[in-house]
Structures are given as C-alpha cells and as structure tokens.
Coordinates of C-alpha atoms and ligand atoms in Angstrom, one line a residue:
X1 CA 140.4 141.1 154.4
X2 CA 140.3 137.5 154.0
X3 CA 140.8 134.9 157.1
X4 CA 142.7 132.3 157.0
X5 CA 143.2 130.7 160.2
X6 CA 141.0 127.2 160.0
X7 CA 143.0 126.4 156.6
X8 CA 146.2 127.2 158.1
X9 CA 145.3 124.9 160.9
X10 CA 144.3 122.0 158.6
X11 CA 147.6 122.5 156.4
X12 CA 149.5 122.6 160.0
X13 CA 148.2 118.8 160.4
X14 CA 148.0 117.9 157.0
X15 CA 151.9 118.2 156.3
X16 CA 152.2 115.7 159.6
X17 CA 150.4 113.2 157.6
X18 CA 151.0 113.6 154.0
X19 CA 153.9 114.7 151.6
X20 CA 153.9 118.8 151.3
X21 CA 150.5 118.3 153.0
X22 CA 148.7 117.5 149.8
X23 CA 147.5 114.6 147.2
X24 CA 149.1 116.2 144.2
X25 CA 152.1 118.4 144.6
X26 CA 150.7 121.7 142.2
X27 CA 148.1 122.1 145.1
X28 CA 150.6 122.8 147.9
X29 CA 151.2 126.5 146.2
X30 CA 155.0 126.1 146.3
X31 CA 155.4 128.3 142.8
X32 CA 153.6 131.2 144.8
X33 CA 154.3 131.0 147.7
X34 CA 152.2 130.9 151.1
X35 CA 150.5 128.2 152.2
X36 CA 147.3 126.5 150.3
X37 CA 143.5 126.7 150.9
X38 CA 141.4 124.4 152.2
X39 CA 138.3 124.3 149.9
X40 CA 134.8 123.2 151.8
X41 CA 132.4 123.7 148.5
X42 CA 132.1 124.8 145.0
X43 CA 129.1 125.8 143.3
X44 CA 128.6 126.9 139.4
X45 CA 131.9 129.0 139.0
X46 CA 132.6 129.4 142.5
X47 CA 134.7 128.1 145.4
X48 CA 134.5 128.3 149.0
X49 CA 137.5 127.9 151.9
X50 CA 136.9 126.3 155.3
X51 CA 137.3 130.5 156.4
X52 CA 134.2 131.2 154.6
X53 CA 136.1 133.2 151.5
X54 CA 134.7 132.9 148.2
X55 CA 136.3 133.2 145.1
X56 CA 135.8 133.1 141.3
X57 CA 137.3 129.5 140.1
X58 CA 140.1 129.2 137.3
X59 CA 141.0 125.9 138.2
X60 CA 137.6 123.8 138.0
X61 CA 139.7 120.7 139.3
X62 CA 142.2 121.3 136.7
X63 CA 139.9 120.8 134.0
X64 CA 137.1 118.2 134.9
X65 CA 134.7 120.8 135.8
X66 CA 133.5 122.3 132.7
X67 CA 130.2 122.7 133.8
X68 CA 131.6 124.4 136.7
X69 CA 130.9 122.7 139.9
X70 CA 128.0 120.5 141.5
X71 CA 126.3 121.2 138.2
X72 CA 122.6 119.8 139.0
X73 CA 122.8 116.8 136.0
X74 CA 126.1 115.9 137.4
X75 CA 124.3 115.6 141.0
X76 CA 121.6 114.5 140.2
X77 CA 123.0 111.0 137.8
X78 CA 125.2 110.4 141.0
X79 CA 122.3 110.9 143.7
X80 CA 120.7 108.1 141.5
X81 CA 123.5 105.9 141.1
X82 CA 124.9 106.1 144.4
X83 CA 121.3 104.1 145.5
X84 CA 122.2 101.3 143.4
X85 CA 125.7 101.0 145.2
X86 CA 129.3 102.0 144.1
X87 CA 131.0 99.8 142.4
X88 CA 131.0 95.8 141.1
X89 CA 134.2 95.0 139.7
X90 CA 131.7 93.6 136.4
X91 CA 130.5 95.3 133.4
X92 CA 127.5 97.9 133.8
X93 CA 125.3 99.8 130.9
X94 CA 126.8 102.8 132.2
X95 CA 130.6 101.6 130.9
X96 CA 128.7 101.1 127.5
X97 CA 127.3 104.3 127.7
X98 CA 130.5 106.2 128.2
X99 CA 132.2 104.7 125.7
X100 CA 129.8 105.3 123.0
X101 CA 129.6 109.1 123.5
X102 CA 133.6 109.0 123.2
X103 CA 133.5 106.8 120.2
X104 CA 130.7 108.7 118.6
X105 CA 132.1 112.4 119.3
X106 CA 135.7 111.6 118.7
X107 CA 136.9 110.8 115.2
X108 CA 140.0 108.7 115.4
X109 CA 138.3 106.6 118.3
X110 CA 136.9 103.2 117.1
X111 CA 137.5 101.8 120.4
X112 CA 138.0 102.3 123.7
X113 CA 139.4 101.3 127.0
X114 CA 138.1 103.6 130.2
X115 CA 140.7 103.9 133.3
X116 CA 141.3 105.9 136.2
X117 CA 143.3 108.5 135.2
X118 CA 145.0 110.2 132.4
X119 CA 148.3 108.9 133.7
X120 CA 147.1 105.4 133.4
X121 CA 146.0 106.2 129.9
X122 CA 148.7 107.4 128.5
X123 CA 150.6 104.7 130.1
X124 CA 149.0 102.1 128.5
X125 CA 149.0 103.8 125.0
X126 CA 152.3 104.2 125.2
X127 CA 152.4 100.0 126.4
X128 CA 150.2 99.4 123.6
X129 CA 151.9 101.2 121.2
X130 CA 155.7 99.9 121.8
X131 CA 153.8 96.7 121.0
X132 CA 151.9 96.9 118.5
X133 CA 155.2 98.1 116.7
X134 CA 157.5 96.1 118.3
X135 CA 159.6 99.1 119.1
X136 CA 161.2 101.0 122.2
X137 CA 161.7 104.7 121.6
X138 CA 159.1 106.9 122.3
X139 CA 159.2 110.5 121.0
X140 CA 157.8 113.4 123.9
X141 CA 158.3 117.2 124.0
X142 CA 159.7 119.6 126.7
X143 CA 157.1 121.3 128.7
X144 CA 154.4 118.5 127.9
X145 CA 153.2 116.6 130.8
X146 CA 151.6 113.4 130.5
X147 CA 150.9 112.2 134.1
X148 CA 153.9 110.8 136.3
X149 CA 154.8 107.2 134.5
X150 CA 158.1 106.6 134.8
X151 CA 158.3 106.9 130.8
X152 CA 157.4 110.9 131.1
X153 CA 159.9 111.8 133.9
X154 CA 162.1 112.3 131.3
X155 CA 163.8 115.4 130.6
X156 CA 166.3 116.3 127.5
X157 CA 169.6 114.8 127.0
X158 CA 172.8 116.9 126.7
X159 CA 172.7 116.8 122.6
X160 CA 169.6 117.8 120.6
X161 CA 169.2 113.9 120.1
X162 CA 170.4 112.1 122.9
X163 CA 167.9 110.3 124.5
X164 CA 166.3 111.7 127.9
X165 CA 167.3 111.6 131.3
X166 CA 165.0 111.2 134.7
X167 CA 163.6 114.4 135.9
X168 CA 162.5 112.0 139.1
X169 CA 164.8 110.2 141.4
X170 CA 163.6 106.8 141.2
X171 CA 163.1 106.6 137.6
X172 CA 165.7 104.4 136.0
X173 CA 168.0 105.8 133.5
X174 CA 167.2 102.4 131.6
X175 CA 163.7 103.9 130.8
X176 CA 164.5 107.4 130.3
X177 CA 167.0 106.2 128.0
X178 CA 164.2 105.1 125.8
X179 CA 162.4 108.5 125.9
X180 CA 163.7 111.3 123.6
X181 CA 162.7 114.5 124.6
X182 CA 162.3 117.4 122.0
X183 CA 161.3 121.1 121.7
X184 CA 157.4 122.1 121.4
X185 CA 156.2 123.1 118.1
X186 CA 160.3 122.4 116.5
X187 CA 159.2 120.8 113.0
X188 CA 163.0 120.4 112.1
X189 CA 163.8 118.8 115.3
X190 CA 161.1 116.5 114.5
X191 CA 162.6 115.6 110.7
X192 CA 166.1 115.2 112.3
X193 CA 164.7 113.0 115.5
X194 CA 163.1 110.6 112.7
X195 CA 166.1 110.5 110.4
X196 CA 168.1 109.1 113.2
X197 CA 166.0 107.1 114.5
X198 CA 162.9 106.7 112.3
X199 CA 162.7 102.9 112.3
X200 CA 163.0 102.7 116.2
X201 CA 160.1 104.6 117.4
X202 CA 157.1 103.2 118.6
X203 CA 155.2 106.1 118.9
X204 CA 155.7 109.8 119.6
X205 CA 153.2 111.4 122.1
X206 CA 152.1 115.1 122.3
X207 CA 149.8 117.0 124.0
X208 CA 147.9 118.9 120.8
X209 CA 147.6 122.1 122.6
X210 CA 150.3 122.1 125.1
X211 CA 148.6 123.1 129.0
X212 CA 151.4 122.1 130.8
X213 CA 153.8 124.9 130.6
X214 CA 151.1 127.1 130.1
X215 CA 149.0 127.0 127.5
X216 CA 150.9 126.9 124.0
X217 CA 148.8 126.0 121.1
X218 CA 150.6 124.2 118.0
X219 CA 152.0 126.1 115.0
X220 CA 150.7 125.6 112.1
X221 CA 152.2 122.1 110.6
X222 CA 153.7 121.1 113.6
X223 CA 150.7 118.6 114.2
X224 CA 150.3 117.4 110.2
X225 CA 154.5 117.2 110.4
X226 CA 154.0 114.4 113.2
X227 CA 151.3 112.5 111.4
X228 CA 153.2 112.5 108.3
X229 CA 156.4 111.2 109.9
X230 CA 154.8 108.9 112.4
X231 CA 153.1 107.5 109.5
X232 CA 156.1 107.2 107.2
X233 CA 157.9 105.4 109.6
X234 CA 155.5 103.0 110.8
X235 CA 155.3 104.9 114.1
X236 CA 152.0 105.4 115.8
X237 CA 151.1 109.2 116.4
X238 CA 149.3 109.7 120.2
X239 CA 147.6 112.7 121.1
X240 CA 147.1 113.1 124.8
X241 CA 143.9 115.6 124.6
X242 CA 143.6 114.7 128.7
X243 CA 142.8 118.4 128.6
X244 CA 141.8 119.1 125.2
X245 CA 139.4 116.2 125.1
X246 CA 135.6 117.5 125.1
X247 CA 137.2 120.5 126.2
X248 CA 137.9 122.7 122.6
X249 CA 135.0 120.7 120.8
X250 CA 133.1 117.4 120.9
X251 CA 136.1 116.0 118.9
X252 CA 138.9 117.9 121.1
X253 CA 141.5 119.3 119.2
X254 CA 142.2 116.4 116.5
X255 CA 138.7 117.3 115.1
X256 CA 140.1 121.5 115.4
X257 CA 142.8 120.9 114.0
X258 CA 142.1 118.5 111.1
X259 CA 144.7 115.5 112.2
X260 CA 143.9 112.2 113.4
X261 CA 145.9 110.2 115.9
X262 CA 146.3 106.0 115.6
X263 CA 145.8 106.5 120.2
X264 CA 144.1 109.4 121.7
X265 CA 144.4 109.8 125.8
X266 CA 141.4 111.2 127.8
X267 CA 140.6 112.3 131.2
X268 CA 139.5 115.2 133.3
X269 CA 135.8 116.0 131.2
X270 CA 135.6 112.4 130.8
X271 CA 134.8 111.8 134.6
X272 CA 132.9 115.1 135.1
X273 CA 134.9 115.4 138.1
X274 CA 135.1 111.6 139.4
X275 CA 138.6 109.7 138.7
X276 CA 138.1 108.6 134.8
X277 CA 140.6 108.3 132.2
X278 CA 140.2 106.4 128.8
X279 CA 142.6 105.5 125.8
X280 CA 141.3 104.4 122.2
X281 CA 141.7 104.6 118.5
X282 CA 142.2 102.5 116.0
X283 CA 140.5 99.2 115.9
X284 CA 143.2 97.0 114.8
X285 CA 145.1 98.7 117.7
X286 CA 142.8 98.4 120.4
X287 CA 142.3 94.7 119.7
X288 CA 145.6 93.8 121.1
X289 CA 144.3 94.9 124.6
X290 CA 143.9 92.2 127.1
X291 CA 141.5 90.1 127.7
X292 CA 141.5 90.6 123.2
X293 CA 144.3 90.6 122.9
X294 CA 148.3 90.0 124.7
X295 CA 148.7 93.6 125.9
X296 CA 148.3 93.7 129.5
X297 CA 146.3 96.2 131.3
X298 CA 143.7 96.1 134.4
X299 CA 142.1 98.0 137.2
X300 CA 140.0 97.8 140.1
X301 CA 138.2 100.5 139.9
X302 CA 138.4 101.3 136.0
X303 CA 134.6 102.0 134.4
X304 CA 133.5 103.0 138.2
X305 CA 129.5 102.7 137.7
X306 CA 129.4 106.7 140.0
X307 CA 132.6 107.8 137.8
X308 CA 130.9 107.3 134.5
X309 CA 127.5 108.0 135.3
X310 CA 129.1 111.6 135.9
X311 CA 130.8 111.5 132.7
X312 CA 127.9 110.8 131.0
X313 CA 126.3 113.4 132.7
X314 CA 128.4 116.0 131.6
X315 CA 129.3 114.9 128.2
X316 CA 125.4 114.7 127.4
X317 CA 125.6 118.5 128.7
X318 CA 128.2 119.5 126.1
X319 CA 126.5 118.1 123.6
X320 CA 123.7 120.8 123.8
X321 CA 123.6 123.2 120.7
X322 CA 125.9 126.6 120.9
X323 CA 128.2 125.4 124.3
X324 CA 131.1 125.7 122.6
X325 CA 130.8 128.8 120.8
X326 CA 130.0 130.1 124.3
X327 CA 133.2 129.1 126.0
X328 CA 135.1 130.3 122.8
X329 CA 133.2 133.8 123.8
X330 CA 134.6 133.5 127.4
X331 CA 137.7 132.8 126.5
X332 CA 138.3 135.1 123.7
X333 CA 136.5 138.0 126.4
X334 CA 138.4 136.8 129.5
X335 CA 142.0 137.0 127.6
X336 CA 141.2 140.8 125.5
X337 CA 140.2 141.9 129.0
X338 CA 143.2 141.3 131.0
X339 CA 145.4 142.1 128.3
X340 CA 143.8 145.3 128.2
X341 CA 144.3 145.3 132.0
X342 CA 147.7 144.6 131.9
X343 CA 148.8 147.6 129.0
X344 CA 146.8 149.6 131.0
X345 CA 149.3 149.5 133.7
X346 CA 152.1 149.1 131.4
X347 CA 153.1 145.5 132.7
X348 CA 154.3 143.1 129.6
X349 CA 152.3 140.4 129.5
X350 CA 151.7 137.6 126.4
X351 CA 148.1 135.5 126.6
X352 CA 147.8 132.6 124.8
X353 CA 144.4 131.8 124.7
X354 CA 142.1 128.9 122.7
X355 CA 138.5 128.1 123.3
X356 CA 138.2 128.4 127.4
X357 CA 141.8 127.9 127.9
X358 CA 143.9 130.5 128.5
X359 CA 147.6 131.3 130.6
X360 CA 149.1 134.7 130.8
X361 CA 152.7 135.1 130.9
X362 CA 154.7 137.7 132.3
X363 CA 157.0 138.3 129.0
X364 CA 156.9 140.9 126.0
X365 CA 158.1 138.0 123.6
X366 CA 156.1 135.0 122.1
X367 CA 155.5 131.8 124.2
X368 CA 155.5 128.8 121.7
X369 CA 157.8 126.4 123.5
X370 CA 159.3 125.7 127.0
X371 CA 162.2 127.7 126.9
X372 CA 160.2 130.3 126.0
X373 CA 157.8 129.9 128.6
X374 CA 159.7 129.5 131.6
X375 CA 161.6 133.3 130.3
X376 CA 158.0 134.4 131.9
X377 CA 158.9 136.8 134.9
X378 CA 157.3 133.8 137.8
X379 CA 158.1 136.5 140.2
X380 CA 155.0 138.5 138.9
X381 CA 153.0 135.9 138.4
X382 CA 153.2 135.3 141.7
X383 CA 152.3 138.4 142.8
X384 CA 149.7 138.7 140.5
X385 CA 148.5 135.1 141.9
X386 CA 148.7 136.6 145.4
X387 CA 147.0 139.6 144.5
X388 CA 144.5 138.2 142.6
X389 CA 143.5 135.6 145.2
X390 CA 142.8 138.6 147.7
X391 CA 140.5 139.9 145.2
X392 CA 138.7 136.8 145.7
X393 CA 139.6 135.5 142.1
X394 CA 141.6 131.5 142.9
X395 CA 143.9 131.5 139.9
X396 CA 146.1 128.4 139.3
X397 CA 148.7 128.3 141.5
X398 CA 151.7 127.9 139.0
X399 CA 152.4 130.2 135.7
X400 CA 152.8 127.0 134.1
X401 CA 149.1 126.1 134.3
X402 CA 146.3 126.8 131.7
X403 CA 143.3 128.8 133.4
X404 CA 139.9 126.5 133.0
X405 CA 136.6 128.8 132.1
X406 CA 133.2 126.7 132.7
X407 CA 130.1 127.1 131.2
X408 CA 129.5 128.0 135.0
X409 CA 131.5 131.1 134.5
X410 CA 128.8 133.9 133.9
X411 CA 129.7 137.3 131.9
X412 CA 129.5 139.1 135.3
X413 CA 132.4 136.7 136.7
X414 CA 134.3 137.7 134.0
X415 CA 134.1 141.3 134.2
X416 CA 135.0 140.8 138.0
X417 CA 138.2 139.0 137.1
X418 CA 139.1 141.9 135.0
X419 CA 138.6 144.5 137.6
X420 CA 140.5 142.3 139.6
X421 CA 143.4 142.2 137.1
X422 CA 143.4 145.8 136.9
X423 CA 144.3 146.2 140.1
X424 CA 146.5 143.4 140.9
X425 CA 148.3 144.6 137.6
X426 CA 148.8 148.4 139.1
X427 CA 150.7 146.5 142.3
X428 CA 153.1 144.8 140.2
X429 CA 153.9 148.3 138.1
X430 CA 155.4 149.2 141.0
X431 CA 157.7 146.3 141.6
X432 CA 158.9 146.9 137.7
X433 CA 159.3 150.2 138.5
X434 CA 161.1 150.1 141.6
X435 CA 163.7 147.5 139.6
X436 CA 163.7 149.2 136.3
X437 CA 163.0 146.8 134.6
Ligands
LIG501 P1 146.1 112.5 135.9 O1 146.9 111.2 136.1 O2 146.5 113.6 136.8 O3 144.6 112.3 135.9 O4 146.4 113.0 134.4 C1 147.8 113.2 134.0 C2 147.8 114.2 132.9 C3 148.0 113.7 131.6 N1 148.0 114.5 130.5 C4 147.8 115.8 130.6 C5 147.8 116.6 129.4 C6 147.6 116.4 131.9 O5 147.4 117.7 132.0 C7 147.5 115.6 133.0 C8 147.3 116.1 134.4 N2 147.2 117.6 134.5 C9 147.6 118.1 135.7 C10 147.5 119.7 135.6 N3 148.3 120.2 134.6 C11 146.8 117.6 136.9 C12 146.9 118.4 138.2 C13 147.8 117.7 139.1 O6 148.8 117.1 138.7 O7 147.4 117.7 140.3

C-alpha cells in the first residue's frame, strides 16, 4: 500500500502559494482525480515520491527525458558546465554546438534561433511568419496544442470557417479572430479553408503527429495536402515537432514522413530536460530575425550555456547507431501488450501508437481527430490511471496525453507495465459490467 502523507502535506502548502498548487496545470491531476505526487528523484526509467514510492515513468517530463532520467552524459556535461558558471547573457561554443546538431539532423532547418520553450518558439514562427508574408490568418487544428500564446487559445468558431474564438479568458477576441481553427487530419476542410481565404494566410501550424489529445498520427496526405496548399498560396507550412523533434528520428517526423516545413518548432529533447526551445528553417526566412533582420525577438536566458550543454548531451546520445529502432521496439511491444491486456478483460480500448509514443483510449471506434478523441470513456481512464499508479506504474495524468518510452525503459519495465495493465484492466470490467455498457 502506497503512503502518501508527506506529498499530501506539500500539496496542502503548495495550493497556499501557487495556482492549483502547481507550475503547469496538467500536473495538478485534475482529469483523474486525487491530489498529485510530489516527485524527490528519477533515475533511468524510474521515479521516486517524497513517501519513498517508486514507480515506472510514462511521462519522462513530458517528453525531454528520452534517455530517461539523470542519464550519466546528461550529468556529467552539466557537472562540468555548472564549474564554469550558469549563464552570460553572450554567445558561448555551446549555442554553436546546439545549433549545428539541429541544423545537421533536421532537413528543412538551414537556420536556427534557440529559446526557452516550445511556446516561445512557436510564437515567434508564427511572428515571423505573418511577416515574412505580410499576412494575418493563421491556420491551427482542434486538439493540437502549441504552448499557451494568446494566438493558440483559440478554439472553433460556430461555422466550419469562422474564424476562432478564445478558449482563455484574457485572450482578446481581436487575436482569436485571426486564428481559424480546423479538424485534425480533415483534407477537405483544408481545401475549403484555403479557397476562402487562400490569399490571407500567413501560415498554417500543425503538430505532425498530434500528442495533444492523445496521440493521433496523420493520415496519409493530410501532411503533403498542407504543403501543397501552403505552397500554392504563398503561405508558409510550420510543423511544431516540440514532441516529435529527435523524438521519431534524427529528423522528427518531416524526415518520417517525407514533407518539409518553410518553420519547424522544437523543444522538450532539445534541452535534455533543461528549459530549451528553438525555431528554424528556411534561410531566407530566418534572416528576417532580429538583430538580421526587422523581426523582433529576445530572451534572457535563451541559449542558457547548462540548458544546451544538456541538449548536446542527449542529442549526441541519439545519435548512436540502432536507438531508434529500439524505441520503435518499445513502443510497438508496450502498445501489442496492453492491447492484449485490455481484450483479455474484454474492455474496448484503441492504441495509437508510433515510435515510443503511444495513448490508449477507452473507445471501440478510431481516434484520428478531436471529436473522436474526447468520445474516449475519461471515466476509465481514470480508473485505469488510478489503478495503474497503485501498481507503481506513473501514467500521464490526462487521457489526452501521449505516454513517453525512454531508451531508459528496459524490456523488464515493460513487461511490468503489462502485468500492471492486466490487472487494472480486470477492475474496470467490473465498472462496465455493473453499468452495461
Ligand atoms: P512548452 O512551452 O510547455 O515548453 O511547450 C509548449 C508545447 C508546444 N508544442 C507542443 C506540441 C507541446 O506538446 C507543447 C507542450 N506540451 C505539454 C504536454 N502536452 C507540456 C506539459 C505542460 O503543459 O505542463
């Protein structure tokens, strides 16, 4: 039986001080219910609470931590850095570094501008690209997240083509207004969003694989239908591979999927765990960036000499033969074994799965876009979360959230998460029983 009485404690005090008691709302467990964990340590796949529980890690940060955690590189660069100081608001090697394994490993990335976060990228591709164009509209799709700029808080208009509305308070219907919001993987709403307004777009931004309503990967031409009508109408086409980046391949998913962006958005793997984000592409782009160029964009902190020592660290670790054919194993393993747990107990679940990303949904019917996602049963996913976690197995706390596998993740781990499955599944038979469903 797990204890939980010093986290409980720490949330009790936290939630005096800070918003839902957390720095990021997913973390405060309000999709499943109960109160959140207070982590002390992680260590290759695992994590550890302030209670002394240990558990088998699926959220890795929400992505950074591919080599699982406090993976000795990663440590070690920092332990080394760290002598040297932590930051000096001036250029460093390790900036130039950074940028050349992206540049290198990523083929629509000439050049490149690091941040601090994938928000901050993808709000100043989106800056860049309305003026590069000299246009407004941007084009983004239900159920994709692309960090909390008031341009993203945008959900759909009434009509098919009306332009968005805020999903925030505080986010002025002025800006929404210039956001048009369309259904994942909808090729026709696509052709019908640039026939009406084709000449006013500046750019339309998608996450390649979706991981923010769980992960939905693209159908086939959905991704070669926006290049081709970006393209044809002078629009710029920005993939925001924040979690695909260095995650399914050296090149992310532009390079799995055969289409190249004019602005990709990075973060997460990037920073190997430390706050770093990055935007780049083309050349002729990138050169409008300030100090180049008249597009302004700045930060304090951005190219942090510890931040990118650990993203150097960790991308130079990726680029070791056979690492991602090994995460493609865990993946493709981890998703045939809970499926198997899950018809086992006779619970209807869907798994969409690519390289080590995976989300299970509680439905018997497809999950290729947000309406279909959010027709996912959250009340067993829940359960299953809650389960799950007393099996000592720390799933993401939201059925809209992709599961992260590290290279950290050994066979053994995997196999324990399917046990775990099995039996968390068998507890939730019983609720569809009981209701019939
Ligand atoms: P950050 O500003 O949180 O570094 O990145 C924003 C972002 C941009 N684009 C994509 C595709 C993203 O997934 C994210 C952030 N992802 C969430 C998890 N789905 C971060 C977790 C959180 O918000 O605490």
């Amino acid at each position: 039986m797990r204890r939980i009485s010093r986290s409980q404690q720490l949330y009790e005090r936290a939630c005096d001080l800070m918003p839902g008691g957390v720095n990021s709302p997913v973390r405060a467990f309000r999709a499943v219910g109960g109160d959140p964990l207070f982590i002390t340590r992680g260590e290759g796949s695992k994590i550890f609470d302030v209670d002394g529980n240990e558990y088998i890690d699926y959220v890795c940060s929400w992505g950074p931590l591919i080599l699982g955690h406090a993976h000795p590189a990663v440590v070690a660069a920092l332990e080394k850095a760290i002598r040297a100081g932590t930051s000096y608001g001036a250029p460093t090697e390790g900036e130039v570094a950074l940028a050349s394994l992206i540049v290198e490993a990523v083929p629509s990335v000439e050049r490149v501008r690091l941040v601090n976060s994938g928000t901050e990228a993808t709000m100043s591709a989106v800056r860049l690209a309305r003026a590069f164009t000299g246009r407004n509209k941007v084009i983004k799709f239900a159920g994709c997240y692309h960090g909390h700029a008031d341009t993203f808080l945008v959900q759909a208009g009434s009509g098919a083509l009306t332009m968005g509305v805020p999903s925030s308070p505080g986010v002025p219907a002025e800006i929404s207004g210039l956001t048009l919001v369309l259904p994942y993987n909808d090729i026709s709403a696509v052709e019908n969003a640039f026939e009406r307004f084709g000449q006013e777009i500046a750019a339309v931004i998608v996450e390649p694989v979706a991981g923010n309503m769980g992960i939905v990967p693209p159908r086939p031409g959905f991704l070669d239908t926006l290049r081709e009508l970006t393209s044809e109408a002078g629009s710029l086409l920005i993939f925001d591979e924040v979690i695909t980046g260095f995650r399914l391949g050296p090149g992310g998913a532009q390079q799995r999927f055969g289409v190249k962006p004019d602005l990709t958005c990075f973060g997460k793997i990037i920073g190997g765990g430390l706050p770093v984000g990055a935007y780049g592409g083309r050349a002729e782009i990138m050169q409008l960036v300030a100090p180049e160029g008249p597009v302004y964009q700045a930060g304090t902190l951005s190219g942090n000499p510890l931040a990118v020592q650990a993203g150097i660290a960790t991308l130079e670790q990726l680029r070791k033969p056979g690492v991602y054919e090994e995460l493609e194993e865990k993946g493709k393993r981890l998703a045939e074994g809970i499926g198997e747990a899950a018809a086992k107990a006779g619970v209807p679940v869907r798994i969409n799965q690519i390289g080590s990303l995976l989300s299970v949904f509680f439905t018997d019917r497809a999950v290729e876009d947000l309406d279909s996602a959010i027709r996912a049963d959250q009340d067993s996913y829940r359960q299953f979360f809650i389960s799950m976690l007393e099996e000592g197995i720390y799933l993401p706390p939201s059925q809209f959230e992709a599961w992260f596998i590290s290279l950290a993740h050994a066979w053994e781990d995997l196999e324990k998460t399917v046990a775990a499955a099995e039996k968390s599944f068998k507890k939730i038979e019983k609720k569809v029983c009981q209701n019939g469903l």
